[in-house]
């Protein structure tokens, strides 16, 4: 299984970015997917998740209303549309896949079986 995240970059506050995570070797339609992020010296934290088949999305309070996660089951890819970016969104963003997700623990990184390599997002003020 491989997860390849892309789309990061350096932007200014208020700008938008769209991250992509292309998967291979995974029964994508039956996998729940998520994005986490990790800033230097901090723990990796939950950003967003989408249930398998596209049934339901979940967001961290810090990004709710600004970020939108979606999936394209035909392309085995998930996306994270990030609008109104803030300097505090600066992190490495990781995509993750879970083959058997407990909905009550969707924010728990221990639920996820596979991880991508991360893509850097830097937001300048």
mmCIF file of C-alpha atoms in Angstrom:
data_model
loop_
_atom_site.group_PDB
_atom_site.id
_atom_site.type_symbol
_atom_site.label_atom_id
_atom_site.label_comp_id
_atom_site.label_asym_id
_atom_site.label_seq_id
_atom_site.Cartn_x
_atom_site.Cartn_y
_atom_site.Cartn_z
ATOM 1 C CA UNK A 1 0.000 0.000 0.000
ATOM 2 C CA UNK A 2 1.272 3.443 -0.918
ATOM 3 C CA UNK A 3 -0.116 6.870 -0.142
ATOM 4 C CA UNK A 4 1.411 9.784 -2.017
ATOM 5 C CA UNK A 5 0.588 13.251 -0.711
ATOM 6 C CA UNK A 6 1.174 16.329 -2.836
ATOM 7 C CA UNK A 7 0.086 19.911 -3.290
ATOM 8 C CA UNK A 8 1.852 21.627 -0.426
ATOM 9 C CA UNK A 9 3.720 24.872 -0.799
ATOM 10 C CA UNK A 10 4.434 28.340 0.484
ATOM 11 C CA UNK A 11 1.470 30.710 0.490
ATOM 12 C CA UNK A 12 0.370 33.895 2.204
ATOM 13 C CA UNK A 13 -2.254 34.172 4.882
ATOM 14 C CA UNK A 14 -5.714 34.124 3.337
ATOM 15 C CA UNK A 15 -4.651 32.057 0.340
ATOM 16 C CA UNK A 16 -5.889 28.598 -0.616
ATOM 17 C CA UNK A 17 -4.219 25.284 -1.354
ATOM 18 C CA UNK A 18 -5.512 21.887 -2.363
ATOM 19 C CA UNK A 19 -3.697 18.821 -1.148
ATOM 20 C CA UNK A 20 -4.055 15.478 -2.883
ATOM 21 C CA UNK A 21 -3.340 11.974 -1.664
ATOM 22 C CA UNK A 22 -3.167 9.307 -4.333
ATOM 23 C CA UNK A 23 -3.326 5.722 -3.141
ATOM 24 C CA UNK A 24 -2.313 2.388 -4.613
ATOM 25 C CA UNK A 25 -2.543 -1.169 -3.396
ATOM 26 C CA UNK A 26 -5.519 -0.304 -1.221
ATOM 27 C CA UNK A 27 -9.149 -1.281 -1.570
ATOM 28 C CA UNK A 28 -9.856 2.410 -1.641
ATOM 29 C CA UNK A 29 -13.622 2.315 -1.674
ATOM 30 C CA UNK A 30 -13.716 0.460 1.634
ATOM 31 C CA UNK A 31 -11.024 2.561 3.344
ATOM 32 C CA UNK A 32 -11.678 5.561 5.526
ATOM 33 C CA UNK A 33 -9.186 8.327 4.908
ATOM 34 C CA UNK A 34 -7.827 11.182 6.962
ATOM 35 C CA UNK A 35 -5.439 14.085 7.045
ATOM 36 C CA UNK A 36 -3.217 14.821 10.009
ATOM 37 C CA UNK A 37 -0.633 17.523 10.448
ATOM 38 C CA UNK A 38 2.510 17.947 12.463
ATOM 39 C CA UNK A 39 4.310 21.159 13.246
ATOM 40 C CA UNK A 40 7.970 21.158 14.356
ATOM 41 C CA UNK A 41 8.310 19.947 17.927
ATOM 42 C CA UNK A 42 4.649 19.062 18.206
ATOM 43 C CA UNK A 43 2.570 15.913 18.015
ATOM 44 C CA UNK A 44 0.811 14.815 14.871
ATOM 45 C CA UNK A 45 -2.801 15.937 15.172
ATOM 46 C CA UNK A 46 -6.040 15.231 13.404
ATOM 47 C CA UNK A 47 -7.241 17.599 10.702
ATOM 48 C CA UNK A 48 -10.030 15.868 8.774
ATOM 49 C CA UNK A 49 -11.435 12.475 7.897
ATOM 50 C CA UNK A 50 -13.874 11.002 5.442
ATOM 51 C CA UNK A 51 -15.612 7.712 5.846
ATOM 52 C CA UNK A 52 -15.357 4.929 3.326
ATOM 53 C CA UNK A 53 -17.557 5.384 0.307
ATOM 54 C CA UNK A 54 -17.761 9.113 1.034
ATOM 55 C CA UNK A 55 -20.285 8.768 3.820
ATOM 56 C CA UNK A 56 -19.525 11.556 6.245
ATOM 57 C CA UNK A 57 -16.721 13.946 7.000
ATOM 58 C CA UNK A 58 -15.154 15.052 10.265
ATOM 59 C CA UNK A 59 -13.014 18.090 11.011
ATOM 60 C CA UNK A 60 -10.869 19.471 13.762
ATOM 61 C CA UNK A 61 -12.425 22.571 15.298
ATOM 62 C CA UNK A 62 -9.433 24.612 14.188
ATOM 63 C CA UNK A 63 -10.164 24.028 10.502
ATOM 64 C CA UNK A 64 -13.939 23.656 10.453
ATOM 65 C CA UNK A 65 -15.479 26.012 7.927
ATOM 66 C CA UNK A 66 -12.158 26.587 6.152
ATOM 67 C CA UNK A 67 -11.070 23.101 5.061
ATOM 68 C CA UNK A 68 -13.039 20.585 3.030
ATOM 69 C CA UNK A 69 -12.097 16.968 2.556
ATOM 70 C CA UNK A 70 -13.387 14.955 -0.373
ATOM 71 C CA UNK A 71 -12.664 11.712 -2.147
ATOM 72 C CA UNK A 72 -12.778 10.437 -5.708
ATOM 73 C CA UNK A 73 -13.275 6.686 -5.577
ATOM 74 C CA UNK A 74 -12.671 6.386 -9.331
ATOM 75 C CA UNK A 75 -9.201 7.908 -8.920
ATOM 76 C CA UNK A 76 -8.374 6.347 -5.531
ATOM 77 C CA UNK A 77 -7.564 9.832 -4.322
ATOM 78 C CA UNK A 78 -8.582 12.113 -1.489
ATOM 79 C CA UNK A 79 -8.302 15.862 -1.399
ATOM 80 C CA UNK A 80 -8.067 18.552 1.223
ATOM 81 C CA UNK A 81 -9.204 21.960 0.043
ATOM 82 C CA UNK A 82 -7.743 24.533 2.409
ATOM 83 C CA UNK A 83 -9.125 28.063 2.271
ATOM 84 C CA UNK A 84 -8.422 31.156 4.344
ATOM 85 C CA UNK A 85 -5.098 29.737 5.418
ATOM 86 C CA UNK A 86 -3.501 31.064 8.581
ATOM 87 C CA UNK A 87 0.119 31.008 9.749
ATOM 88 C CA UNK A 88 -0.882 28.492 12.415
ATOM 89 C CA UNK A 89 -1.802 26.048 9.640
ATOM 90 C CA UNK A 90 1.888 25.722 8.852
ATOM 91 C CA UNK A 91 2.769 22.033 9.212
ATOM 92 C CA UNK A 92 3.653 18.890 7.388
ATOM 93 C CA UNK A 93 0.382 17.339 6.272
ATOM 94 C CA UNK A 94 0.041 13.568 6.192
ATOM 95 C CA UNK A 95 -2.687 11.471 4.655
ATOM 96 C CA UNK A 96 -3.679 8.220 6.282
ATOM 97 C CA UNK A 97 -5.891 5.237 5.540
ATOM 98 C CA UNK A 98 -7.876 3.001 7.836
ATOM 99 C CA UNK A 99 -9.310 -0.327 6.781
ATOM 100 C CA UNK A 100 -11.465 -0.698 9.887
ATOM 101 C CA UNK A 101 -12.339 2.613 11.495
ATOM 102 C CA UNK A 102 -14.139 3.037 14.780
ATOM 103 C CA UNK A 103 -16.196 6.168 14.269
ATOM 104 C CA UNK A 104 -15.866 7.248 17.883
ATOM 105 C CA UNK A 105 -12.085 7.272 17.420
ATOM 106 C CA UNK A 106 -11.856 8.896 13.993
ATOM 107 C CA UNK A 107 -9.448 11.498 15.393
ATOM 108 C CA UNK A 108 -7.112 8.884 16.879
ATOM 109 C CA UNK A 109 -4.045 8.368 14.705
ATOM 110 C CA UNK A 110 -3.742 4.843 16.104
ATOM 111 C CA UNK A 111 -6.812 3.916 14.060
ATOM 112 C CA UNK A 112 -4.978 4.378 10.786
ATOM 113 C CA UNK A 113 -3.071 1.544 9.174
ATOM 114 C CA UNK A 114 -1.203 3.329 6.395
ATOM 115 C CA UNK A 115 0.480 6.729 6.128
ATOM 116 C CA UNK A 116 1.841 8.861 3.342
ATOM 117 C CA UNK A 117 5.155 10.681 3.410
ATOM 118 C CA UNK A 118 3.783 14.147 4.116
ATOM 119 C CA UNK A 119 3.709 17.418 2.230
ATOM 120 C CA UNK A 120 4.862 20.736 3.678
ATOM 121 C CA UNK A 121 2.443 23.634 3.934
ATOM 122 C CA UNK A 122 3.896 26.966 4.967
ATOM 123 C CA UNK A 123 1.685 30.008 5.468
ATOM 124 C CA UNK A 124 3.380 33.363 5.834
ATOM 125 C CA UNK A 125 1.767 36.297 7.602
#
